[in-house]
Coordinates of C-alpha atoms in Angstrom, one line a residue:
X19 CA 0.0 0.0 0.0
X20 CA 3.0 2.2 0.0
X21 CA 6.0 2.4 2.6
X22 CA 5.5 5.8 4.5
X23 CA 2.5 6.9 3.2
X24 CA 0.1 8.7 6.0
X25 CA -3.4 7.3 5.3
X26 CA -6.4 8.7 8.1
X27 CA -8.9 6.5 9.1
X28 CA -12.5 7.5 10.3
X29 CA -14.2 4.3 12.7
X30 CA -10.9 2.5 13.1
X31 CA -11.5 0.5 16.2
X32 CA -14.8 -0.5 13.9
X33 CA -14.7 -4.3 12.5
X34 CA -12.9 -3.2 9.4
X35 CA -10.9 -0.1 10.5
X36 CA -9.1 -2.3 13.1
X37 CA -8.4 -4.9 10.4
X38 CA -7.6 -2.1 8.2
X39 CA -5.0 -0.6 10.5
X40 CA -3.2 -3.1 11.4
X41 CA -2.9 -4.5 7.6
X42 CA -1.8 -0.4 7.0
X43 CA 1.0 -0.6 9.6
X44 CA 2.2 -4.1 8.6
X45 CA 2.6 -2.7 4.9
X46 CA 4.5 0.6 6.2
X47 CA 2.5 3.4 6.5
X48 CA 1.6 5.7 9.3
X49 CA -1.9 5.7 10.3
X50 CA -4.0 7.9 11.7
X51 CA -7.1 6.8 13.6
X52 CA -10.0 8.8 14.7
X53 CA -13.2 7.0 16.6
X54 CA -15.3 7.8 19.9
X55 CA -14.9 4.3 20.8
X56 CA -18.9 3.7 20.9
X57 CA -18.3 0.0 21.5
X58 CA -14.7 0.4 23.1
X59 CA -11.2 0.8 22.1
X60 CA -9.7 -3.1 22.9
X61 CA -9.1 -3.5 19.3
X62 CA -6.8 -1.1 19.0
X63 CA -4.8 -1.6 22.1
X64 CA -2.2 -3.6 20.0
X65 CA -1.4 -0.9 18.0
X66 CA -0.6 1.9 20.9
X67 CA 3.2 1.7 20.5
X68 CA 3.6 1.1 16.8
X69 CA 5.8 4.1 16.0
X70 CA 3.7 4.8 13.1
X71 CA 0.5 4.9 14.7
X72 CA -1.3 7.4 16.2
X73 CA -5.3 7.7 17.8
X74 CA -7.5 10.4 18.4
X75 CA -10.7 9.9 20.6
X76 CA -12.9 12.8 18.8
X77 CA -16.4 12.2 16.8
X78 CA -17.0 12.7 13.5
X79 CA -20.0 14.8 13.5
X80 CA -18.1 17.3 15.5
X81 CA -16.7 20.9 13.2
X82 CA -12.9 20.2 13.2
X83 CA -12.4 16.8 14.0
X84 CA -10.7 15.3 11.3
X85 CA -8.0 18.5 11.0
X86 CA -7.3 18.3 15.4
X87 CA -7.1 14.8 15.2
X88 CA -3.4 15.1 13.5
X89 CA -0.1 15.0 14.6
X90 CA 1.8 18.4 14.1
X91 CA 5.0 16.5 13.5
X92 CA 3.3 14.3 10.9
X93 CA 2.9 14.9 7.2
X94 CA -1.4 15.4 6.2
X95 CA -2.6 12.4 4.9
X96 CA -2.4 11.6 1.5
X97 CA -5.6 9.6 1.7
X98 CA -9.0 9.3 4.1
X99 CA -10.7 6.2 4.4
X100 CA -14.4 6.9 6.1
X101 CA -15.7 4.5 8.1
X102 CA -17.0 5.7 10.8
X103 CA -20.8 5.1 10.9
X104 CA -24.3 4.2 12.3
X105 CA -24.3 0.8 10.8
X106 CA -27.0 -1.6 9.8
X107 CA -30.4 -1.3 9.8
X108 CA -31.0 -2.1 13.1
X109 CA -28.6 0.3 14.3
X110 CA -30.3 3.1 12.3
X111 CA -33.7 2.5 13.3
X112 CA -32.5 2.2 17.0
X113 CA -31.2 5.6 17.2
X114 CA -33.7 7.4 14.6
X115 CA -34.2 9.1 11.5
X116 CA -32.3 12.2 12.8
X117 CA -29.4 10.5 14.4
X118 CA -28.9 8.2 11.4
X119 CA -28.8 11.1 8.9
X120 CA -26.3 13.1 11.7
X121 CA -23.8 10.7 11.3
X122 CA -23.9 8.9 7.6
X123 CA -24.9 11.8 5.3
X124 CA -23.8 14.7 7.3
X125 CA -20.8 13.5 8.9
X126 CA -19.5 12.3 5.6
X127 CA -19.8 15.9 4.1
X128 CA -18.0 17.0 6.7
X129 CA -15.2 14.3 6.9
X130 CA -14.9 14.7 3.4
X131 CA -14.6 18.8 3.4
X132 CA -11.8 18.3 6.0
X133 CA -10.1 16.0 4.0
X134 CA -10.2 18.3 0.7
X135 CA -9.3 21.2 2.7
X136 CA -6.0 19.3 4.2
X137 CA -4.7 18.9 1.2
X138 CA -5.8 14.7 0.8
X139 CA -6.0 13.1 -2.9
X140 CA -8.3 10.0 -2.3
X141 CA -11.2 9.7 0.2
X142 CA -12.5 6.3 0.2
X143 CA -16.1 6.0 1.2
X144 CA -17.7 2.3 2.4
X145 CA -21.3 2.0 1.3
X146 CA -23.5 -0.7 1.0
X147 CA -25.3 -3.2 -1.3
X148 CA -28.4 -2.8 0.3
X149 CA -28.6 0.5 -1.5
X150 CA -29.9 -1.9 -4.8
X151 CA -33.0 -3.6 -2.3
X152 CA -34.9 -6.3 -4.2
X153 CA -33.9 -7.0 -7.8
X154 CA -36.2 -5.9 -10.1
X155 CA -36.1 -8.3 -12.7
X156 CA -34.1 -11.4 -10.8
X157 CA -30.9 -10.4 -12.7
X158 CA -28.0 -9.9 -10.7
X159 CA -27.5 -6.2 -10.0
X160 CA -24.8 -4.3 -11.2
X161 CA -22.9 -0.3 -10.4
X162 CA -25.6 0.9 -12.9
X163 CA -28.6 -0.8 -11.3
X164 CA -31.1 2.0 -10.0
X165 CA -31.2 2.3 -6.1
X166 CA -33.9 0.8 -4.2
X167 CA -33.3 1.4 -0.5
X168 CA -35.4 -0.7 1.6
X169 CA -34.2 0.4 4.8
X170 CA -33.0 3.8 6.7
X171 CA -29.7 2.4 7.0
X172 CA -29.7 2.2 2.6
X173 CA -31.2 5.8 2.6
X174 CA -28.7 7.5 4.4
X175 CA -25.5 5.3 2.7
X176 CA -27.0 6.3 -0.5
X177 CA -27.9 10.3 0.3
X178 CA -24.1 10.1 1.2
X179 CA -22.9 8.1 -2.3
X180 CA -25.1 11.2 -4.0
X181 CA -22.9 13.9 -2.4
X182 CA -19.7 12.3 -3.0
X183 CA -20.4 11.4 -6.3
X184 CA -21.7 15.3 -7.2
X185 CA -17.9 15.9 -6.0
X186 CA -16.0 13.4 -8.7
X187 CA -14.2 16.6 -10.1
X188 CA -12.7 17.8 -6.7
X189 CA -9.1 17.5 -6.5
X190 CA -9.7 15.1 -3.4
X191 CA -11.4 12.1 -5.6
X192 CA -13.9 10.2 -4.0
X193 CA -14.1 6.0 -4.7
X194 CA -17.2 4.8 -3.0
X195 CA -17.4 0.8 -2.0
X196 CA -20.6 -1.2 -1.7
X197 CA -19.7 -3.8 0.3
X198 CA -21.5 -7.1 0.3
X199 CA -22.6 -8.9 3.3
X200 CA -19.5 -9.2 6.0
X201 CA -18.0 -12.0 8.1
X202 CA -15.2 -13.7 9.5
X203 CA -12.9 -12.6 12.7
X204 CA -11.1 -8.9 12.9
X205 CA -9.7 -7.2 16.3
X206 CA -13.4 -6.6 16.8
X207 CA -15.7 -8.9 15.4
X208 CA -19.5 -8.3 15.1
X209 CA -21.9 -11.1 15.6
X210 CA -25.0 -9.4 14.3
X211 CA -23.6 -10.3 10.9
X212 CA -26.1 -13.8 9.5
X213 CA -22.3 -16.0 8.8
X214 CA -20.7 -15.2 12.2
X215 CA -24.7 -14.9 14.0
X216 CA -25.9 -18.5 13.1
X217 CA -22.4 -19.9 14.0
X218 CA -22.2 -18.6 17.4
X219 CA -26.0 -19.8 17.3
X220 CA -25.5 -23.3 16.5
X221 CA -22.4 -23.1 18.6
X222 CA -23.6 -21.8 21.9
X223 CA -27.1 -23.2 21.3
X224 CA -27.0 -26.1 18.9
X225 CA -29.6 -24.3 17.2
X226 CA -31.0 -22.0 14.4
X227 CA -34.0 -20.3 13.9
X228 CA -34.0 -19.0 10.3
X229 CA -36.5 -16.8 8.4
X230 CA -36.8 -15.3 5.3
X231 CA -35.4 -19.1 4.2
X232 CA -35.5 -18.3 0.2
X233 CA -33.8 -14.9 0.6
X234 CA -30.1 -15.1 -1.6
X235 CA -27.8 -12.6 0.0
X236 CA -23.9 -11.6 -1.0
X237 CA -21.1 -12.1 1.6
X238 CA -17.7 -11.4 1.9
X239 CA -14.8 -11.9 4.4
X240 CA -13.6 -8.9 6.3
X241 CA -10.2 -9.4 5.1
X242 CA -11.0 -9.3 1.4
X243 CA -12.6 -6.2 2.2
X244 CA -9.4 -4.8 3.7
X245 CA -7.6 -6.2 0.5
X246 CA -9.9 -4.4 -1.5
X247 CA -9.7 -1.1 0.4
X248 CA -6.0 -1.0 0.4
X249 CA -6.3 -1.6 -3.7
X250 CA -9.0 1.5 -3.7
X251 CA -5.7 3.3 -2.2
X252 CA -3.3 2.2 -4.5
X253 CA -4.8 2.1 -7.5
X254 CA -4.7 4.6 -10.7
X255 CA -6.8 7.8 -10.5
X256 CA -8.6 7.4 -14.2
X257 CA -9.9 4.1 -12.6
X258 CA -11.4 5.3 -9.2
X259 CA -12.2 9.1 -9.8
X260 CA -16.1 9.5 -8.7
X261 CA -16.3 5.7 -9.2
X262 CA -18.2 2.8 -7.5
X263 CA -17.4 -0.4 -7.1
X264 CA -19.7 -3.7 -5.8
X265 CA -17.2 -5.1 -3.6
X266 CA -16.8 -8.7 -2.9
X267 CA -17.4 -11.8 -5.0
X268 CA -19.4 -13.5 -7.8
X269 CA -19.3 -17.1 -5.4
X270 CA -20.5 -15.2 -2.4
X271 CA -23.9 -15.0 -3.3
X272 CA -25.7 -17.1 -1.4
X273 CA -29.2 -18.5 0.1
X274 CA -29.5 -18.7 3.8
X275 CA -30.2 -22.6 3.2
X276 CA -26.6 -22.6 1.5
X277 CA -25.5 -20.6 4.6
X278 CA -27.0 -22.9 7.1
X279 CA -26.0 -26.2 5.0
X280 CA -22.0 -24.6 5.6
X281 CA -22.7 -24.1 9.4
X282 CA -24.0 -27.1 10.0
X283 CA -20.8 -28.8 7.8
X284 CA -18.8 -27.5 11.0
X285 CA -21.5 -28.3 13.5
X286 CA -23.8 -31.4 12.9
X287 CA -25.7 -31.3 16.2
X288 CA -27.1 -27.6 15.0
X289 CA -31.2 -28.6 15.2
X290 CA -32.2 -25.8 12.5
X291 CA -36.2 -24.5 13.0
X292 CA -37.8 -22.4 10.2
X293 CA -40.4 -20.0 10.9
X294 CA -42.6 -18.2 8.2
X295 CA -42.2 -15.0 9.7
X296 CA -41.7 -11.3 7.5
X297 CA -40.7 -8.3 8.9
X298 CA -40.3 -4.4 8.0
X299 CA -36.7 -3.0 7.4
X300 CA -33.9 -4.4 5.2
X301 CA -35.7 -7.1 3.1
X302 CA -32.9 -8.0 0.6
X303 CA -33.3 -11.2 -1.7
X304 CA -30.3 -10.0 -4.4
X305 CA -27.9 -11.4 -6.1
X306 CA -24.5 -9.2 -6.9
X307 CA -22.3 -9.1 -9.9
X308 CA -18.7 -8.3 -9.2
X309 CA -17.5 -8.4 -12.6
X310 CA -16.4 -4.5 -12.7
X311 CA -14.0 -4.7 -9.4
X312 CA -12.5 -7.3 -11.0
X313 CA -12.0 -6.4 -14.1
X314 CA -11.2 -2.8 -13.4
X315 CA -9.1 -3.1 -10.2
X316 CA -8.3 -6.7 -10.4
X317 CA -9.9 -7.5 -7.7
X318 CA -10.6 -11.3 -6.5
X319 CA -11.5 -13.0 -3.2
X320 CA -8.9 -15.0 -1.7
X321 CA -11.8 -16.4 1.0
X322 CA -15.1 -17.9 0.8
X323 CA -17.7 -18.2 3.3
X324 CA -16.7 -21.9 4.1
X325 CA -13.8 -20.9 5.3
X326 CA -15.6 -18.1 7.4
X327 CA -17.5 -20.8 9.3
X328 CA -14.7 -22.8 10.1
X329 CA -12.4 -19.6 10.8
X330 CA -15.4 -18.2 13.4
X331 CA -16.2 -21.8 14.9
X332 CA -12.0 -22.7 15.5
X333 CA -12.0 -18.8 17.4
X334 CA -15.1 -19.5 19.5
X335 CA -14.1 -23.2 20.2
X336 CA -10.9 -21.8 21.5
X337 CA -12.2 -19.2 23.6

């Protein structure tokens, strides 16, 4: 990703930043993190002494918090990576309409004004596939595919992808990611996720409870994520300016019986129960192409959801 480059990152003690920055420091660059440590700043604790790394406790929907979150005695980044975030439709509708727009539209603006006003050349923005909702005609969607939010989560990731992208011509370039469904084990790993939720399910309970059972959903391991961020960094500016990118793989789509038929591959005692049950909210049943990452940015997964389940159950089986 480039020896000494200085590379800020919004939400790093976040299930990807903490990934991120450690991947960042291993390939040589300083890093800058900024968070307010909502759920806790454990996942960063490895990193306090890196030489290279620095932290700044400061929230993003605060005037100023990007530019006095730096180090005098450090160069300005050359890059911002936002991913600092209300995330997930739960999440959103937890805190509100208000709160939800606060931090994922409005903050973004903000972050990204900061990072054009200090001088940065890339700002790298994680969105969401959920901003497609349900496939119109069954086809796999694609980066021209009309949005369909289905959720308040979706609305505010893609109110944010319609400022940045008004900005492609700004001399800070804006490369928006919409990242498929996550899983696998980071610093801090979330198990609200369905991969890393049904197998700490089936492991602490020996049991699932699955609805929406015909729904297909797109996945993708938190560390091909990382890989895919760091090429976003790296790669030419004719080939990310004002772009988007779907962000994962073409063999990570997925039905939640394919899911649970991988879970219970790893733990045969899992009794599985299926309940007819809809709810409001995020209501995907989508199937991603991923051809344009890959051809553009050359972009493939090294990881595939099998070896997420048996990556999550080998962590939770040894404590």
């Amino acid at each position: 990703m480039g020896t000494r480059r200085h590379i800020l990152v919004t939400g790093g003690a976040g299930y990807i930043g903490s990934l991120l920055t450690a991947e960042l420091l291993r390939s040589g660059c300083q890093v800058t993190v900024l968070d307010s440590l909502l759920y806790g700043g454990e996942s960063l604790l490895a990193f306090l002494h890196h030489p290279d790394f620095h932290f700044a406790r400061a929230d993003v929907t605060e005037p100023g918090a990007v530019r006095s979150s730096l180090r005098r005695d450090w160069p300005r980044p050359e890059a911002v990576v936002h991913l600092a975030a209300i995330v997930g439709f739960p999440a959103c509708q937890a805190v509100g309409r208000q709160a939800a727009t606060k931090y994922n539209v409005e903050a973004t603006k903000m972050v990204f004004e900061q990072a054009a006003g200090l001088g940065a050349g890339r700002f790298v923005f994680t969105s969401t596939y959920s901003n497609y909702g349900l496939s119109q005609d069954g086809k796999p969607v694609t980066e021209e595919s009309p949005l369909n939010p289905q959720s308040l989560y979706a609305e505010t990731k893609a109110a944010a992808e319609e400022f940045l992208l008004a900005q492609k011509d700004a001399a800070c370039l804006p490369l928006i990611f919409r990242l498929a469904t996550l899983y696998g084990i980071s610093p801090r790993t979330r198990f609200d996720l369905i991969v890393n939720q049904f197998v700490l399910d089936a492991f602490a309970r020996r049991e699932l409870i699955i609805y929406q059972r015909g729904y297909s959903r797109s996945f993708v391991h938190v560390k091909d994520v990382v890989r895919g961020l760091g090429i976003g960094l790296q790669a030419e500016e004719q080939k990310v300016r004002g772009q988007v990118y779907n962000l994962g793989t073409d063999e990570g789509n997925h039905t939640k019986d394919e899911i649970v038929g991988l879970v219970i591959k790893r733990l045969p005692e899992t009794v599985v129960t299926y309940k007819d049950l809809t709810f409001g909210g995020d209501m995907r049943d989508i199937t991603v192409s991923f051809a344009r990452v890959r051809r553009d940015l050359g972009f493939q997964a090294s990881l595939g959801v099998d070896d997420g389940v048996r990556e999550v159950v080998h962590a939770l089986r040894t404590g």
